Amino acid sequence: MTPAAVAVDATGVARSVTSLRLTTSVNRMYDLDTATADRVVLAGLLLRARELLLRELDTVLSPLGTSHAKYQVLAVVCPEPEGLQLREIAARASVHPTTMTATIDRLVRGGLIERRADPNDRRGILAVATPEGRALYERAHRELSAIQYGLADLDSDTTKSLLDGLDRVAAVLERRDTASE
């Protein structure tokens, strides 16, 4: 971040000018305290970062004939030679089961995944990567690794700080999600 893009908030904390403006705007608009306004802005920035990152990853994956959603499923299924049940794939990929079913359907139609009966569960269906699916996964992984999954421009300190902070955010949200089940 360039020095011109940094400002100091009322508590003396250095923030990006954009983040500071957003917090101030949200605070005024909704008459929120600064801590709550910060969380509103944080949620928005997380969602925006996700959108921008997915767009960048899809730009790399599109020429390979795939998308991040399909790659994500292949990344979960390919290391499991015996396959996985759809609910397990959905859980590992943090995707709603309905969305997962639609993605699996597209992968099956594309010849990248096969559905097989689960020998350990009469009602279960396994998704198993085909050789074509494994080959696509390997190509996609190489392409995404080459751009460091869209995060090549982040320095090590920022990466470490985000890992620590987002890990804490995920833990809080997962505890809340588990408690509501």
N, CA, C and O atoms as a DFTB+ gen file, in Angstrom:
724 C
 N C O
     1  1       0.857      -1.166       0.000
     2  2       0.000       0.000       0.000
     3  2       0.906       1.233       0.000
     4  3       1.857       1.309       0.778
     5  1       0.614       2.172      -0.854
     6  2       1.420       3.378      -0.919
     7  2       1.078       4.287       0.248
     8  3      -0.034       4.229       0.773
     9  1       2.029       5.135       0.666
    10  2       1.755       6.026       1.792
    11  2       0.522       6.899       1.567
    12  3      -0.199       7.199       2.519
    13  1       0.270       7.310       0.325
    14  2      -0.883       8.157       0.043
    15  2      -2.195       7.426       0.263
    16  3      -3.234       8.060       0.441
    17  1      -2.160       6.100       0.253
    18  2      -3.387       5.324       0.400
    19  2      -3.660       4.952       1.850
    20  3      -4.591       4.197       2.129
    21  1      -2.856       5.476       2.782
    22  2      -3.011       5.143       4.191
    23  2      -3.451       6.391       4.956
    24  3      -2.946       7.489       4.728
    25  1      -4.382       6.199       5.847
    26  2      -4.838       7.285       6.720
    27  2      -4.827       6.750       8.141
    28  3      -4.650       5.551       8.358
    29  1      -5.011       7.622       9.092
    30  2      -5.052       7.216      10.495
    31  2      -6.447       7.510      11.012
    32  3      -6.946       8.628      10.883
    33  1      -7.083       6.481      11.608
    34  2      -8.442       6.692      12.123
    35  2      -8.391       7.390      13.473
    36  3      -7.318       7.728      13.971
    37  1      -9.553       7.599      14.052
    38  2      -9.653       8.357      15.307
    39  2      -8.905       7.691      16.460
    40  3      -8.533       8.361      17.424
    41  1      -8.683       6.388      16.370
    42  2      -7.971       5.690      17.446
    43  2      -6.470       5.629      17.193
    44  3      -5.725       5.048      17.982
    45  1      -6.024       6.236      16.078
    46  2      -4.601       6.236      15.770
    47  2      -4.135       5.028      14.991
    48  3      -2.932       4.837      14.814
    49  1      -5.066       4.203      14.517
    50  2      -4.709       3.004      13.760
    51  2      -4.624       3.355      12.277
    52  3      -5.521       3.997      11.730
    53  1      -3.545       2.931      11.638
    54  2      -3.401       3.156      10.198
    55  2      -4.377       2.259       9.453
    56  3      -4.447       1.057       9.707
    57  1      -5.121       2.844       8.541
    58  2      -6.116       2.112       7.742
    59  2      -6.008       2.589       6.308
    60  3      -5.519       3.690       6.057
    61  1      -6.456       1.781       5.369
    62  2      -6.521       2.266       4.006
    63  2      -7.553       3.384       3.953
    64  3      -8.530       3.371       4.702
    65  1      -7.339       4.333       3.080
    66  2      -8.267       5.447       2.942
    67  2      -9.658       4.923       2.590
    68  3     -10.659       5.405       3.120
    69  1      -9.718       3.941       1.702
    70  2     -11.007       3.377       1.307
    71  2     -11.721       2.775       2.505
    72  3     -12.907       3.034       2.710
    73  1     -11.021       1.979       3.299
    74  2     -11.613       1.339       4.471
    75  2     -12.071       2.381       5.487
    76  3     -13.149       2.260       6.068
    77  1     -11.251       3.393       5.693
    78  2     -11.605       4.440       6.646
    79  2     -12.844       5.201       6.177
    80  3     -13.737       5.489       6.974
    81  1     -12.895       5.522       4.896
    82  2     -14.068       6.222       4.352
    83  2     -15.320       5.363       4.493
    84  3     -16.378       5.859       4.880
    85  1     -15.198       4.078       4.178
    86  2     -16.356       3.190       4.282
    87  2     -16.862       3.112       5.717
    88  3     -18.065       3.205       5.961
    89  1     -15.944       2.941       6.666
    90  2     -16.346       2.867       8.077
    91  2     -17.045       4.154       8.501
    92  3     -18.084       4.109       9.161
    93  1     -16.482       5.296       8.126
    94  2     -17.080       6.584       8.479
    95  2     -18.462       6.719       7.852
    96  3     -19.405       7.168       8.503
    97  1     -18.578       6.330       6.586
    98  2     -19.857       6.418       5.883
    99  2     -20.909       5.505       6.515
   100  3     -22.045       5.927       6.733
   101  1     -20.539       4.267       6.807
   102  2     -21.463       3.316       7.427
   103  2     -21.858       3.811       8.811
   104  3     -23.022       3.723       9.202
   105  1     -20.887       4.330       9.547
   106  2     -21.144       4.850      10.888
   107  2     -22.193       5.958      10.831
   108  3     -23.132       5.966      11.626
   109  1     -22.037       6.888       9.896
   110  2     -22.993       7.997       9.769
   111  2     -24.355       7.513       9.280
   112  3     -25.391       7.922       9.804
   113  1     -24.348       6.642       8.274
   114  2     -25.587       6.200       7.651
   115  2     -26.486       5.450       8.629
   116  3     -27.702       5.642       8.638
   117  1     -25.897       4.619       9.430
   118  2     -26.689       3.763      10.310
   119  2     -26.574       4.145      11.785
   120  3     -27.135       3.472      12.649
   121  1     -25.852       5.218      12.069
   122  2     -25.649       5.670      13.440
   123  2     -25.095       4.534      14.311
   124  3     -25.602       4.255      15.398
   125  1     -24.056       3.899      13.804
   126  2     -23.423       2.782      14.510
   127  2     -22.177       3.252      15.230
   128  3     -21.563       4.246      14.843
   129  1     -21.806       2.537      16.271
   130  2     -20.514       2.810      16.887
   131  2     -19.424       2.341      15.917
   132  3     -19.688       1.545      15.015
   133  1     -18.221       2.833      16.106
   134  2     -17.134       2.548      15.175
   135  2     -16.824       1.053      15.083
   136  3     -16.549       0.550      13.994
   137  1     -16.866       0.341      16.201
   138  2     -16.563      -1.096      16.181
   139  2     -17.571      -1.852      15.316
   140  3     -17.191      -2.733      14.545
   141  1     -18.842      -1.515      15.441
   142  2     -19.867      -2.182      14.623
   143  2     -19.717      -1.781      13.162
   144  3     -19.812      -2.624      12.270
   145  1     -19.482      -0.497      12.916
   146  2     -19.289      -0.028      11.536
   147  2     -18.087      -0.729      10.902
   148  3     -18.133      -1.109       9.732
   149  1     -17.010      -0.901      11.680
   150  2     -15.841      -1.629      11.173
   151  2     -16.221      -3.043      10.741
   152  3     -15.741      -3.533       9.718
   153  1     -17.072      -3.691      11.510
   154  2     -17.465      -5.071      11.181
   155  2     -18.350      -5.115       9.943
   156  3     -18.261      -6.054       9.151
   157  1     -19.199      -4.114       9.768
   158  2     -20.016      -4.028       8.548
   159  2     -19.091      -3.887       7.336
   160  3     -19.268      -4.568       6.327
   161  1     -18.112      -3.003       7.448
   162  2     -17.164      -2.789       6.350
   163  2     -16.319      -4.039       6.126
   164  3     -16.073      -4.421       4.982
   165  1     -15.873      -4.680       7.205
   166  2     -15.087      -5.906       7.077
   167  2     -15.865      -6.977       6.317
   168  3     -15.321      -7.614       5.415
   169  1     -17.128      -7.180       6.672
   170  2     -17.947      -8.175       5.965
   171  2     -18.026      -7.833       4.479
   172  3     -17.895      -8.711       3.625
   173  1     -18.238      -6.569       4.181
   174  2     -18.306      -6.147       2.781
   175  2     -16.997      -6.351       2.052
   176  3     -16.986      -6.808       0.909
   177  1     -15.887      -6.017       2.705
   178  2     -14.575      -6.200       2.077
   179  2     -14.247      -7.676       1.858
   180  3     -13.664      -8.037       0.836
   181  1     -14.617      -8.525       2.808
   182  2     -14.396      -9.967       2.631
   183  2     -15.175     -10.490       1.428
   184  3     -14.646     -11.253       0.619
   185  1     -16.422     -10.079       1.318
   186  2     -17.237     -10.523       0.188
   187  2     -16.696      -9.982      -1.130
   188  3     -16.670     -10.695      -2.133
   189  1     -16.263      -8.720      -1.131
   190  2     -15.700      -8.125      -2.347
   191  2     -14.394      -8.812      -2.729
   192  3     -14.168      -9.098      -3.904
   193  1     -13.528      -9.080      -1.746
   194  2     -12.273      -9.772      -2.032
   195  2     -12.544     -11.155      -2.617
   196  3     -11.855     -11.588      -3.540
   197  1     -13.543     -11.844      -2.080
   198  2     -13.910     -13.164      -2.600
   199  2     -14.337     -13.055      -4.055
   200  3     -13.914     -13.846      -4.898
   201  1     -15.179     -12.070      -4.342
   202  2     -15.670     -11.869      -5.708
   203  2     -14.517     -11.593      -6.674
   204  3     -14.448     -12.187      -7.750
   205  1     -13.619     -10.697      -6.289
   206  2     -12.491     -10.350      -7.152
   207  2     -11.538     -11.528      -7.334
   208  3     -11.038     -11.756      -8.436
   209  1     -11.284     -12.271      -6.269
   210  2     -10.391     -13.421      -6.353
   211  2     -10.993     -14.507      -7.247
   212  3     -10.296     -15.069      -8.092
   213  1     -12.276     -14.803      -7.066
   214  2     -12.919     -15.805      -7.920
   215  2     -12.878     -15.389      -9.381
   216  3     -12.658     -16.223     -10.259
   217  1     -13.087     -14.109      -9.646
   218  2     -13.037     -13.613     -11.031
   219  2     -11.652     -13.851     -11.618
   220  3     -11.529     -14.292     -12.761
   221  1     -10.606     -13.561     -10.840
   222  2      -9.245     -13.763     -11.331
   223  2      -8.950     -15.251     -11.559
   224  3      -8.359     -15.620     -12.574
   225  1      -9.362     -16.100     -10.616
   226  2      -9.120     -17.540     -10.765
   227  2      -9.880     -18.083     -11.967
   228  3      -9.347     -18.892     -12.726
   229  1     -11.121     -17.641     -12.143
   230  2     -11.906     -18.104     -13.295
   231  2     -11.300     -17.638     -14.615
   232  3     -11.415     -18.335     -15.623
   233  1     -10.661     -16.477     -14.627
   234  2      -9.987     -15.992     -15.833
   235  2      -8.863     -16.941     -16.233
   236  3      -8.644     -17.184     -17.420
   237  1      -8.155     -17.474     -15.249
   238  2      -7.076     -18.432     -15.519
   239  2      -7.644     -19.795     -15.906
   240  3      -7.096     -20.471     -16.776
   241  1      -8.733     -20.198     -15.267
   242  2      -9.290     -21.533     -15.486
   243  2     -10.146     -21.633     -16.755
   244  3     -10.259     -22.710     -17.341
   245  1     -10.731     -20.550     -17.166
   246  2     -11.629     -20.564     -18.324
   247  2     -10.986     -21.132     -19.604
   248  3     -11.616     -21.939     -20.288
   249  1      -9.755     -20.734     -19.941
   250  2      -9.131     -21.315     -21.139
   251  2      -8.929     -22.832     -21.053
   252  3      -8.760     -23.495     -22.077
   253  1      -8.945     -23.375     -19.846
   254  2      -8.817     -24.823     -19.658
   255  2     -10.179     -25.510     -19.765
   256  3     -10.270     -26.738     -19.738
   257  1     -11.236     -24.701     -19.889
   258  2     -12.585     -25.261     -19.998
   259  2     -13.211     -25.580     -18.653
   260  3     -14.088     -26.438     -18.556
   261  1     -12.762     -24.892     -17.623
   262  2     -13.320     -25.147     -16.303
   263  2     -13.519     -23.835     -15.544
   264  3     -13.221     -22.754     -16.050
   265  1     -14.021     -23.957     -14.344
   266  2     -14.270     -22.808     -13.483
   267  2     -13.732     -23.133     -12.097
   268  3     -13.339     -24.266     -11.820
   269  1     -13.720     -22.130     -11.237
   270  2     -13.260     -22.385      -9.876
   271  2     -14.165     -23.383      -9.171
   272  3     -13.674     -24.234      -8.428
   273  1     -15.473     -23.301      -9.385
   274  2     -16.404     -24.234      -8.732
   275  2     -16.080     -25.682      -9.113
   276  3     -16.059     -26.560      -8.251
   277  1     -15.831     -25.928     -10.385
   278  2     -15.495     -27.288     -10.828
   279  2     -14.114     -27.698     -10.311
   280  3     -13.918     -28.829      -9.866
   281  1     -13.164     -26.766     -10.375
   282  2     -11.821     -27.050      -9.878
   283  2     -11.865     -27.418      -8.398
   284  3     -11.181     -28.343      -7.959
   285  1     -12.662     -26.697      -7.647
   286  2     -12.769     -26.939      -6.205
   287  2     -13.233     -28.370      -5.930
   288  3     -12.711     -29.031      -5.033
   289  1     -14.206     -28.846      -6.695
   290  2     -14.684     -30.219      -6.521
   291  2     -13.590     -31.210      -6.913
   292  3     -13.345     -32.182      -6.198
   293  1     -12.935     -30.964      -8.045
   294  2     -11.860     -31.859      -8.471
   295  2     -10.728     -31.877      -7.438
   296  3     -10.116     -32.920      -7.210
   297  1     -10.449     -30.737      -6.820
   298  2      -9.390     -30.667      -5.802
   299  2      -9.730     -31.519      -4.588
   300  3      -8.832     -32.023      -3.914
   301  1     -11.011     -31.684      -4.305
   302  2     -11.436     -32.519      -3.175
   303  2     -11.486     -33.993      -3.585
   304  3     -11.094     -34.866      -2.810
   305  1     -11.960     -34.271      -4.789
   306  2     -12.193     -35.655      -5.225
   307  2     -10.915     -36.344      -5.718
   308  3     -10.705     -37.521      -5.426
   309  1     -10.067     -35.636      -6.453
   310  2      -8.901     -36.281      -7.075
   311  2      -7.968     -36.993      -6.093
   312  3      -7.461     -38.061      -6.436
   313  1      -7.715     -36.469      -4.904
   314  2      -6.832     -37.197      -3.977
   315  2      -7.469     -38.452      -3.370
   316  3      -6.805     -39.198      -2.651
   317  1      -8.739     -38.684      -3.655
   318  2      -9.454     -39.834      -3.087
   319  2      -9.752     -40.851      -4.191
   320  3     -10.806     -40.775      -4.822
   321  1      -8.848     -41.797      -4.433
   322  2      -9.022     -42.727      -5.555
   323  2     -10.311     -43.552      -5.497
   324  3     -10.831     -43.960      -6.535
   325  1     -10.825     -43.798      -4.294
   326  2     -12.062     -44.574      -4.149
   327  2     -13.303     -43.689      -4.267
   328  3     -14.427     -44.189      -4.320
   329  1     -13.092     -42.375      -4.307
   330  2     -14.203     -41.445      -4.409
   331  2     -14.725     -41.019      -3.051
   332  3     -14.306     -41.524      -2.010
   333  1     -15.654     -40.072      -3.093
   334  2     -16.280     -39.545      -1.879
   335  2     -17.774     -39.388      -2.104
   336  3     -18.231     -39.164      -3.225
   337  1     -18.528     -39.509      -1.013
   338  2     -19.960     -39.235      -1.100
   339  2     -20.157     -37.735      -1.298
   340  3     -19.339     -36.923      -0.865
   341  1     -21.256     -37.384      -1.959
   342  2     -21.511     -35.992      -2.297
   343  2     -21.567     -35.104      -1.055
   344  3     -21.059     -33.982      -1.079
   345  1     -22.165     -35.581       0.009
   346  2     -22.250     -34.749       1.214
   347  2     -20.865     -34.472       1.793
   348  3     -20.629     -33.397       2.346
   349  1     -19.945     -35.434       1.671
   350  2     -18.574     -35.238       2.149
   351  2     -17.850     -34.212       1.272
   352  3     -17.102     -33.378       1.782
   353  1     -18.067     -34.270      -0.027
   354  2     -17.458     -33.286      -0.929
   355  2     -17.986     -31.899      -0.588
   356  3     -17.214     -30.944      -0.497
   357  1     -19.287     -31.787      -0.402
   358  2     -19.898     -30.496      -0.065
   359  2     -19.317     -29.950       1.233
   360  3     -19.012     -28.761       1.324
   361  1     -19.162     -30.802       2.226
   362  2     -18.615     -30.361       3.515
   363  2     -17.165     -29.898       3.366
   364  3     -16.789     -28.850       3.892
   365  1     -16.364     -30.667       2.658
   366  2     -14.949     -30.304       2.495
   367  2     -14.776     -29.042       1.659
   368  3     -13.857     -28.256       1.892
   369  1     -15.657     -28.853       0.693
   370  2     -15.562     -27.680      -0.180
   371  2     -16.331     -26.484       0.376
   372  3     -16.307     -25.404      -0.214
   373  1     -17.016     -26.670       1.510
   374  2     -17.839     -25.620       2.117
   375  2     -18.861     -25.065       1.125
   376  3     -18.997     -23.855       0.945
   377  1     -19.570     -25.992       0.492
   378  2     -20.576     -25.636      -0.507
   379  2     -21.893     -26.284      -0.104
   380  3     -21.904     -27.395       0.426
   381  1     -22.988     -25.602      -0.349
   382  2     -24.309     -26.163      -0.044
   383  2     -24.522     -27.428      -0.879
   384  3     -24.146     -27.454      -2.052
   385  1     -25.116     -28.478      -0.300
   386  2     -25.310     -29.736      -1.031
   387  2     -26.059     -29.578      -2.358
   388  3     -25.748     -30.280      -3.320
   389  1     -27.027     -28.684      -2.428
   390  2     -27.755     -28.479      -3.690
   391  2     -26.820     -27.943      -4.769
   392  3     -26.848     -28.400      -5.911
   393  1     -26.001     -26.979      -4.397
   394  2     -25.017     -26.434      -5.336
   395  2     -24.031     -27.512      -5.735
   396  3     -23.627     -27.593      -6.895
   397  1     -23.641     -28.345      -4.775
   398  2     -22.684     -29.411      -5.051
   399  2     -23.248     -30.396      -6.063
   400  3     -22.544     -30.826      -6.977
   401  1     -24.515     -30.754      -5.899
   402  2     -25.146     -31.699      -6.827
   403  2     -25.119     -31.147      -8.249
   404  3     -24.819     -31.875      -9.194
   405  1     -25.432     -29.870      -8.399
   406  2     -25.430     -29.252      -9.734
   407  2     -24.020     -29.243     -10.324
   408  3     -23.843     -29.495     -11.516
   409  1     -23.027     -28.954      -9.499
   410  2     -21.641     -28.943      -9.983
   411  2     -21.203     -30.343     -10.367
   412  3     -20.563     -30.530     -11.402
   413  1     -21.537     -31.326      -9.550
   414  2     -21.208     -32.722      -9.870
   415  2     -21.886     -33.125     -11.180
   416  3     -21.265     -33.776     -12.020
   417  1     -23.145     -32.746     -11.361
   418  2     -23.848     -33.058     -12.619
   419  2     -23.077     -32.520     -13.819
   420  3     -22.919     -33.222     -14.819
   421  1     -22.592     -31.273     -13.728
   422  2     -21.835     -30.686     -14.844
   423  2     -20.521     -31.449     -15.069
   424  3     -20.109     -31.656     -16.211
   425  1     -19.873     -31.860     -13.985
   426  2     -18.622     -32.611     -14.118
   427  2     -18.867     -33.996     -14.712
   428  3     -18.048     -34.493     -15.485
   429  1     -19.980     -34.614     -14.359
   430  2     -20.333     -35.919     -14.931
   431  2     -20.584     -35.762     -16.433
   432  3     -20.077     -36.542     -17.239
   433  1     -21.370     -34.749     -16.800
   434  2     -21.653     -34.504     -18.229
   435  2     -20.372     -34.230     -19.013
   436  3     -20.269     -34.583     -20.188
   437  1     -19.400     -33.601     -18.360
   438  2     -18.127     -33.301     -19.008
   439  2     -17.140     -34.453     -19.005
   440  3     -16.035     -34.324     -19.533
   441  1     -17.526     -35.586     -18.411
   442  2     -16.646     -36.748     -18.383
   443  2     -15.501     -36.625     -17.393
   444  3     -14.500     -37.332     -17.514
   445  1     -15.635     -35.732     -16.411
   446  2     -14.559     -35.507     -15.453
   447  2     -14.764     -36.244     -14.134
   448  3     -13.814     -36.471     -13.384
   449  1     -16.004     -36.611     -13.861
   450  2     -16.385     -37.323     -12.637
   451  2     -17.341     -38.440     -13.039
   452  3     -18.136     -38.286     -13.966
   453  1     -17.257     -39.559     -12.337
   454  2     -18.238     -40.645     -12.488
   455  2     -18.961     -40.816     -11.161
   456  3     -18.393     -40.614     -10.088
   457  1     -20.226     -41.190     -11.265
   458  2     -20.977     -41.564     -10.054
   459  2     -20.927     -43.082      -9.958
   460  3     -21.119     -43.788     -10.948
   461  1     -20.666     -43.572      -8.752
   462  2     -20.645     -45.013      -8.513
   463  2     -21.395     -45.301      -7.216
   464  3     -21.458     -44.466      -6.313
   465  1     -21.955     -46.491      -7.150
   466  2     -22.608     -46.915      -5.909
   467  2     -21.532     -47.078      -4.834
   468  3     -20.436     -47.572      -5.098
   469  1     -21.870     -46.656      -3.631
   470  2     -20.949     -46.792      -2.506
   471  2     -21.054     -48.221      -1.982
   472  3     -22.122     -48.613      -1.514
   473  1     -19.973     -49.019      -2.044
   474  2     -20.045     -50.405      -1.581
   475  2     -20.286     -50.525      -0.074
   476  3     -20.673     -51.589       0.409
   477  1     -20.061     -49.442       0.666
   478  2     -20.239     -49.467       2.113
   479  2     -21.569     -48.874       2.579
   480  3     -21.882     -48.902       3.769
   481  1     -22.344     -48.342       1.642
   482  2     -23.614     -47.692       1.989
   483  2     -24.571     -47.890       0.813
   484  3     -24.411     -47.271      -0.239
   485  1     -25.554     -48.746       1.000
   486  2     -26.458     -49.087      -0.111
   487  2     -27.128     -47.871      -0.735
   488  3     -27.414     -47.866      -1.933
   489  1     -27.377     -46.847       0.063
   490  2     -28.044     -45.659      -0.473
   491  2     -27.058     -44.601      -0.948
   492  3     -27.461     -43.618      -1.570
   493  1     -25.783     -44.784      -0.667
   494  2     -24.788     -43.758      -0.978
   495  2     -24.274     -43.819      -2.402
   496  3     -24.177     -44.885      -3.010
   497  1     -23.951     -42.654      -2.911
   498  2     -23.349     -42.525      -4.236
   499  2     -21.997     -41.850      -4.053
   500  3     -21.868     -40.857      -3.338
   501  1     -20.998     -42.412      -4.716
   502  2     -19.657     -41.840      -4.672
   503  2     -19.380     -41.059      -5.950
   504  3     -19.832     -41.444      -7.029
   505  1     -18.650     -39.982      -5.831
   506  2     -18.124     -39.262      -6.987
   507  2     -16.656     -39.643      -7.089
   508  3     -15.899     -39.512      -6.128
   509  1     -16.264     -40.117      -8.270
   510  2     -14.896     -40.571      -8.509
   511  2     -14.357     -39.819      -9.719
   512  3     -15.031     -39.743     -10.746
   513  1     -13.155     -39.264      -9.615
   514  2     -12.548     -38.550     -10.734
   515  2     -12.166     -39.528     -11.831
   516  3     -11.636     -40.605     -11.559
   517  1     -12.439     -39.146     -13.069
   518  2     -12.003     -39.933     -14.230
   519  2     -10.557     -39.547     -14.541
   520  3     -10.057     -38.562     -13.998
   521  1      -9.883     -40.299     -15.397
   522  2      -8.533     -39.881     -15.807
   523  2      -8.528     -38.472     -16.415
   524  3      -7.589     -37.706     -16.201
   525  1      -9.578     -38.134     -17.174
   526  2      -9.681     -36.788     -17.752
   527  2      -9.829     -35.735     -16.649
   528  3      -9.260     -34.647     -16.738
   529  1     -10.592     -36.068     -15.619
   530  2     -10.765     -35.153     -14.495
   531  2      -9.461     -34.926     -13.748
   532  3      -9.138     -33.804     -13.359
   533  1      -8.714     -36.018     -13.554
   534  2      -7.420     -35.882     -12.869
   535  2      -6.447     -35.035     -13.697
   536  3      -5.719     -34.203     -13.155
   537  1      -6.444     -35.255     -15.004
   538  2      -5.551     -34.491     -15.886
   539  2      -5.917     -33.006     -15.868
   540  3      -5.032     -32.153     -15.813
   541  1      -7.211     -32.692     -15.913
   542  2      -7.648     -31.300     -15.853
   543  2      -7.257     -30.678     -14.514
   544  3      -6.765     -29.550     -14.467
   545  1      -7.474     -31.411     -13.441
   546  2      -7.108     -30.908     -12.116
   547  2      -5.618     -30.569     -12.073
   548  3      -5.242     -29.506     -11.579
   549  1      -4.774     -31.456     -12.581
   550  2      -3.321     -31.221     -12.560
   551  2      -2.947     -29.979     -13.376
   552  3      -2.136     -29.168     -12.928
   553  1      -3.537     -29.822     -14.578
   554  2      -3.258     -28.634     -15.398
   555  2      -3.710     -27.370     -14.678
   556  3      -2.981     -26.379     -14.619
   557  1      -4.914     -27.416     -14.136
   558  2      -5.463     -26.246     -13.443
   559  2      -4.614     -25.894     -12.223
   560  3      -4.342     -24.722     -11.962
   561  1      -4.202     -26.908     -11.487
   562  2      -3.372     -26.671     -10.304
   563  2      -2.058     -25.994     -10.696
   564  3      -1.607     -25.075     -10.012
   565  1      -1.450     -26.439     -11.781
   566  2      -0.202     -25.822     -12.245
   567  2      -0.432     -24.351     -12.616
   568  3       0.364     -23.483     -12.256
   569  1      -1.521     -24.080     -13.333
   570  2      -1.825     -22.701     -13.747
   571  2      -2.091     -21.803     -12.538
   572  3      -1.597     -20.677     -12.477
   573  1      -2.871     -22.302     -11.581
   574  2      -3.187     -21.498     -10.396
   575  2      -1.956     -21.312      -9.512
   576  3      -1.774     -20.251      -8.914
   577  1      -1.121     -22.329      -9.432
   578  2       0.121     -22.201      -8.658
   579  2       1.035     -21.148      -9.270
   580  3       1.715     -20.416      -8.551
   581  1       1.050     -21.073     -10.602
   582  2       1.903     -20.103     -11.291
   583  2       1.522     -18.668     -10.925
   584  3       2.382     -17.787     -10.926
   585  1       0.266     -18.423     -10.616
   586  2      -0.159     -17.076     -10.200
   587  2      -0.376     -17.015      -8.689
   588  3      -0.982     -16.073      -8.179
   589  1       0.120     -18.019      -7.984
   590  2      -0.011     -18.125      -6.529
   591  2      -1.466     -17.905      -6.103
   592  3      -1.763     -17.172      -5.160
   593  1      -2.346     -18.564      -6.832
   594  2      -3.788     -18.537      -6.555
   595  2      -4.334     -17.112      -6.457
   596  3      -5.216     -16.821      -5.649
   597  1      -3.791     -16.236      -7.296
   598  2      -4.291     -14.871      -7.376
   599  2      -3.763     -13.941      -6.311
   600  3      -4.166     -12.779      -6.254
   601  1      -2.877     -14.417      -5.472
   602  2      -2.414     -13.613      -4.340
   603  2      -0.917     -13.313      -4.402
   604  3      -0.301     -13.023      -3.376
   605  1      -0.337     -13.380      -5.581
   606  2       1.110     -13.187      -5.738
   607  2       1.577     -11.813      -5.267
   608  3       2.718     -11.672      -4.827
   609  1       0.728     -10.810      -5.349
   610  2       1.136      -9.451      -4.982
   611  2       1.118      -9.182      -3.480
   612  3       1.528      -8.107      -3.043
   613  1       0.654     -10.130      -2.695
   614  2       0.653      -9.942      -1.238
   615  2       2.029     -10.278      -0.672
   616  3       2.609     -11.314      -0.998
   617  1       2.539      -9.401       0.170
   618  2       3.825      -9.683       0.805
   619  2       3.622     -10.728       1.915
   620  3       2.493     -11.014       2.313
   621  1       4.711     -11.278       2.396
   622  2       4.660     -12.355       3.394
   623  2       3.981     -11.930       4.690
   624  3       3.209     -12.695       5.267
   625  1       4.265     -10.711       5.150
   626  2       3.658     -10.248       6.407
   627  2       2.142     -10.126       6.276
   628  3       1.402     -10.530       7.173
   629  1       1.684      -9.570       5.160
   630  2       0.241      -9.442       4.940
   631  2      -0.399     -10.817       4.840
   632  3      -1.466     -11.056       5.405
   633  1       0.251     -11.714       4.122
   634  2      -0.276     -13.079       3.984
   635  2      -0.408     -13.736       5.352
   636  3      -1.447     -14.320       5.660
   637  1       0.628     -13.646       6.170
   638  2       0.605     -14.252       7.509
   639  2      -0.475     -13.613       8.374
   640  3      -1.207     -14.311       9.075
   641  1      -0.571     -12.303       8.325
   642  2      -1.570     -11.589       9.117
   643  2      -2.984     -11.990       8.700
   644  3      -3.846     -12.220       9.548
   645  1      -3.218     -12.072       7.393
   646  2      -4.533     -12.490       6.910
   647  2      -4.837     -13.928       7.285
   648  3      -5.963     -14.244       7.668
   649  1      -3.845     -14.802       7.178
   650  2      -4.055     -16.200       7.579
   651  2      -4.479     -16.282       9.035
   652  3      -5.436     -16.980       9.372
   653  1      -3.771     -15.575       9.888
   654  2      -4.097     -15.594      11.317
   655  2      -5.485     -15.016      11.571
   656  3      -6.297     -15.627      12.266
   657  1      -5.751     -13.861      11.019
   658  2      -7.030     -13.200      11.252
   659  2      -8.207     -13.960      10.671
   660  3      -9.222     -14.142      11.344
   661  1      -8.085     -14.402       9.439
   662  2      -9.196     -15.117       8.810
   663  2      -9.407     -16.491       9.423
   664  3     -10.528     -16.999       9.431
   665  1      -8.345     -17.097       9.937
   666  2      -8.499     -18.361      10.651
   667  2      -9.352     -18.147      11.898
   668  3     -10.208     -18.971      12.219
   669  1      -9.116     -17.046      12.592
   670  2      -9.924     -16.726      13.783
   671  2     -11.375     -16.432      13.381
   672  3     -12.305     -16.870      14.058
   673  1     -11.568     -15.698      12.292
   674  2     -12.929     -15.398      11.818
   675  2     -13.652     -16.695      11.492
   676  3     -14.790     -16.899      11.914
   677  1     -12.993     -17.573      10.741
   678  2     -13.612     -18.847      10.360
   679  2     -13.946     -19.685      11.592
   680  3     -15.005     -20.312      11.643
   681  1     -13.065     -19.704      12.575
   682  2     -13.316     -20.491      13.791
   683  2     -14.554     -19.972      14.519
   684  3     -15.384     -20.763      14.966
   685  1     -14.684     -18.657      14.642
   686  2     -15.859     -18.082      15.305
   687  2     -17.129     -18.431      14.539
   688  3     -18.124     -18.844      15.135
   689  1     -17.094     -18.264      13.224
   690  2     -18.282     -18.541      12.419
   691  2     -18.622     -20.032      12.410
   692  3     -19.797     -20.396      12.421
   693  1     -17.609     -20.892      12.391
   694  2     -17.859     -22.334      12.422
   695  2     -18.455     -22.765      13.756
   696  3     -19.352     -23.608      13.787
   697  1     -17.969     -22.201      14.854
   698  2     -18.550     -22.520      16.164
   699  2     -20.023     -22.133      16.201
   700  3     -20.858     -22.892      16.692
   701  1     -20.334     -20.962      15.687
   702  2     -21.696     -20.486      15.663
   703  2     -22.567     -21.379      14.767
   704  3     -23.706     -21.697      15.110
   705  1     -22.014     -21.779      13.615
   706  2     -22.741     -22.633      12.676
   707  2     -23.014     -24.006      13.294
   708  3     -24.118     -24.539      13.177
   709  1     -22.008     -24.568      13.944
   710  2     -22.148     -25.875      14.594
   711  2     -23.160     -25.812      15.734
   712  3     -23.945     -26.741      15.927
   713  1     -23.141     -24.725      16.479
   714  2     -24.067     -24.582      17.612
   715  2     -25.523     -24.469      17.147
   716  3     -26.434     -24.840      17.886
   717  1     -25.746     -23.966      15.945
   718  2     -27.119     -23.785      15.460
   719  2     -27.684     -25.050      14.828
   720  3     -28.872     -25.088      14.506
   721  1     -26.881     -26.074      14.642
   722  2     -27.364     -27.314      14.012
   723  2     -28.132     -28.180      14.977
   724  3     -28.603     -29.254      14.602
